[in-house]
PDB file of N, CA and C in Angstrom:
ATOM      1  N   UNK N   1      14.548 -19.280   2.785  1.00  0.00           N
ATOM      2  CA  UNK N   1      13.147 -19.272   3.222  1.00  0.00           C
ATOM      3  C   UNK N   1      12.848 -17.997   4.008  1.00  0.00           C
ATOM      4  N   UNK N   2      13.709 -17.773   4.978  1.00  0.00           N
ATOM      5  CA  UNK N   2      13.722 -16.353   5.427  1.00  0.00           C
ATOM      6  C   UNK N   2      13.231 -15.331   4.475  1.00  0.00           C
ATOM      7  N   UNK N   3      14.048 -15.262   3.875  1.00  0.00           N
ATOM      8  CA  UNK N   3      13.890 -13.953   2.919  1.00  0.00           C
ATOM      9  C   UNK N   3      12.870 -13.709   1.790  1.00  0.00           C
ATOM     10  N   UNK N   4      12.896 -15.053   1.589  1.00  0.00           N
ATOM     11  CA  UNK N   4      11.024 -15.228   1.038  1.00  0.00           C
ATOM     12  C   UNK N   4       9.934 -14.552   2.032  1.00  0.00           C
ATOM     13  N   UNK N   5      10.571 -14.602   3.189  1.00  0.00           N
ATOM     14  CA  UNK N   5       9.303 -14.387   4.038  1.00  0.00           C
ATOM     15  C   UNK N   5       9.254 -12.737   3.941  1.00  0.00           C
ATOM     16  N   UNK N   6      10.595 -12.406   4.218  1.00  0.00           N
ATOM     17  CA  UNK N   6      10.933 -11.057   4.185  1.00  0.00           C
ATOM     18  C   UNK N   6      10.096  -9.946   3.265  1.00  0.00           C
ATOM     19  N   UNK N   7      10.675 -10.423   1.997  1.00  0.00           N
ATOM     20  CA  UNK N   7      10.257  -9.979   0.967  1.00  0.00           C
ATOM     21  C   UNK N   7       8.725  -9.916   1.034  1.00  0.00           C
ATOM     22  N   UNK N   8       8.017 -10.785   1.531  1.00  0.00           N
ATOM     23  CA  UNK N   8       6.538 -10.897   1.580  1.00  0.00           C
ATOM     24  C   UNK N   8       6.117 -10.156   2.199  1.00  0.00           C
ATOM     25  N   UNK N   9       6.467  -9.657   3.463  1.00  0.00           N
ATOM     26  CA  UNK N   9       6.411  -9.116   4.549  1.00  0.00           C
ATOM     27  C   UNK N   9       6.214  -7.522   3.794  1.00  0.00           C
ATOM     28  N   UNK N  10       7.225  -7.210   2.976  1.00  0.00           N
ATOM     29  CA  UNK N  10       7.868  -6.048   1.946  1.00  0.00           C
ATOM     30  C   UNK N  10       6.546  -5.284   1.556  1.00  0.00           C
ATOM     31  N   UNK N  11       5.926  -6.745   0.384  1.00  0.00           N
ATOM     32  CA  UNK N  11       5.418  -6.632  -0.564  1.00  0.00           C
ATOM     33  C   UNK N  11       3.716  -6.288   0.449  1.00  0.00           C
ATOM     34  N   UNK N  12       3.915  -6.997   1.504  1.00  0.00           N
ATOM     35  CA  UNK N  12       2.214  -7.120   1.599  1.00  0.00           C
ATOM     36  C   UNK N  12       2.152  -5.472   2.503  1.00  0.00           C
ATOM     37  N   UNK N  13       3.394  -4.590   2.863  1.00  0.00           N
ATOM     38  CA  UNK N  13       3.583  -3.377   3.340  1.00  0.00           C
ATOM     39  C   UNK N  13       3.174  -2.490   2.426  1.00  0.00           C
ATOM     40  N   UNK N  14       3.805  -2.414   0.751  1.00  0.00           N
ATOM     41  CA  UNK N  14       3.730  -2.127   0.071  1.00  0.00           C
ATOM     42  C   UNK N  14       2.405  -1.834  -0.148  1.00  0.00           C
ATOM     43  N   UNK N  15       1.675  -2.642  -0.644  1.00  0.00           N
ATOM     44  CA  UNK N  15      -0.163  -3.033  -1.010  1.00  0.00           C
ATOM     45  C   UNK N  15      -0.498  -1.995  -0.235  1.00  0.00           C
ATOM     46  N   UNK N  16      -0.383  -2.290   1.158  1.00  0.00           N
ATOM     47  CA  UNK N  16      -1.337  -1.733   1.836  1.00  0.00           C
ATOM     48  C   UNK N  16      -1.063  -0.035   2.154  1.00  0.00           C
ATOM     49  N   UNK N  17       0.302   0.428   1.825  1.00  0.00           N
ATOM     50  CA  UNK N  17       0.207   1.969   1.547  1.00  0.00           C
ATOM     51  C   UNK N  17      -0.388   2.462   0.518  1.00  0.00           C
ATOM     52  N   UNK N  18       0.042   1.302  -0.901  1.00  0.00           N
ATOM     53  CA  UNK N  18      -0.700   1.997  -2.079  1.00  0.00           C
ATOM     54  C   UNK N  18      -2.197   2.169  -1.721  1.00  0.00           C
ATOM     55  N   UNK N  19      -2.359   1.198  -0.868  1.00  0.00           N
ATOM     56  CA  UNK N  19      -3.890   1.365  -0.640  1.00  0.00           C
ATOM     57  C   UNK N  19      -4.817   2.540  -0.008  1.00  0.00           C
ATOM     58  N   UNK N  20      -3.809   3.148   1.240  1.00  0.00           N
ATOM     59  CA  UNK N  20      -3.767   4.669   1.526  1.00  0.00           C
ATOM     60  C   UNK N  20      -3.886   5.478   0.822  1.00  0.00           C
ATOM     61  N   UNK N  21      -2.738   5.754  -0.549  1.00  0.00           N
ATOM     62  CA  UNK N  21      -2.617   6.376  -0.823  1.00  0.00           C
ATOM     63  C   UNK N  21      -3.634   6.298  -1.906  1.00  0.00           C
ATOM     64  N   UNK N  22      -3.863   5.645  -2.619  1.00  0.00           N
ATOM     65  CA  UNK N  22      -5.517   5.777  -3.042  1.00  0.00           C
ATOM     66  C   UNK N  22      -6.328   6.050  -3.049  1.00  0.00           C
ATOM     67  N   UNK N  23      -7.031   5.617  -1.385  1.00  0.00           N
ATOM     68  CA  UNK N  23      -7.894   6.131  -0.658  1.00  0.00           C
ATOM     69  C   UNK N  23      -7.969   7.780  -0.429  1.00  0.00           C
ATOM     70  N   UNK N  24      -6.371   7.899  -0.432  1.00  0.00           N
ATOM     71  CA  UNK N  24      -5.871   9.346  -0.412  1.00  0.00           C
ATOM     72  C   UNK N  24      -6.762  10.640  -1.819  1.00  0.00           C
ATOM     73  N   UNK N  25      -6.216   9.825  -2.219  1.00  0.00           N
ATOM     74  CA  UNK N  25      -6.212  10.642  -3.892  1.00  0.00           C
ATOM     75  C   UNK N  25      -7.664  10.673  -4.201  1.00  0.00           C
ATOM     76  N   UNK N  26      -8.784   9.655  -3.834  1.00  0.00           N
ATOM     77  CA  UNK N  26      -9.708   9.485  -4.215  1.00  0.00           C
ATOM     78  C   UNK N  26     -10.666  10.625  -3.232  1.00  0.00           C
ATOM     79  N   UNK N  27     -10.055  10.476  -1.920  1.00  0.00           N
ATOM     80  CA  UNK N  27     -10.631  11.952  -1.581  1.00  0.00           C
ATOM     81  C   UNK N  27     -10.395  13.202  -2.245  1.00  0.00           C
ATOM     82  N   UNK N  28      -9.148  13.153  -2.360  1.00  0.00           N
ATOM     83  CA  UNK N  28      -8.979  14.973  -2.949  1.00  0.00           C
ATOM     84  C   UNK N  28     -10.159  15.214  -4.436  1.00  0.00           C
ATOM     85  N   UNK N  29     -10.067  14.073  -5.052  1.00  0.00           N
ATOM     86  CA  UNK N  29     -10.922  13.938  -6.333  1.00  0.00           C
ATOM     87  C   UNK N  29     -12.339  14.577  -5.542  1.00  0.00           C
ATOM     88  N   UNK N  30     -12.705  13.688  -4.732  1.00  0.00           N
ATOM     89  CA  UNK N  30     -14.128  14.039  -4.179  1.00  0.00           C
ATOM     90  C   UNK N  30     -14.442  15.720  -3.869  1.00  0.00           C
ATOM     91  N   UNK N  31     -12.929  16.081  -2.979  1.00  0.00           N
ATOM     92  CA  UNK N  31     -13.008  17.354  -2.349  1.00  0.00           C
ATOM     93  C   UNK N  31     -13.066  18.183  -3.672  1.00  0.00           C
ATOM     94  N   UNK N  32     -12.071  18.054  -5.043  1.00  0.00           N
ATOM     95  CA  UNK N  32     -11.682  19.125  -5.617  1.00  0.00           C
ATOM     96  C   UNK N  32     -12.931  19.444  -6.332  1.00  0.00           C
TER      97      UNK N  32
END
């Protein structure tokens, strides 16, 4: 159960950089 949690913990870290980095990219689009 732990490590279920873990892993979740992982995954919901994950999301939310891709989500940066998105946000990221979608500026440079704007800037370029």
């Amino acid at each position: 159960m732990e490590r279920e949690r873990e892993i979740a913990a992982q995954a919901e870290a994950a999301r939310e950089k891709i989500a940066e980095l998105t946000a990221l990219l979608d500026g440079f689009d704007t800037a370029a």
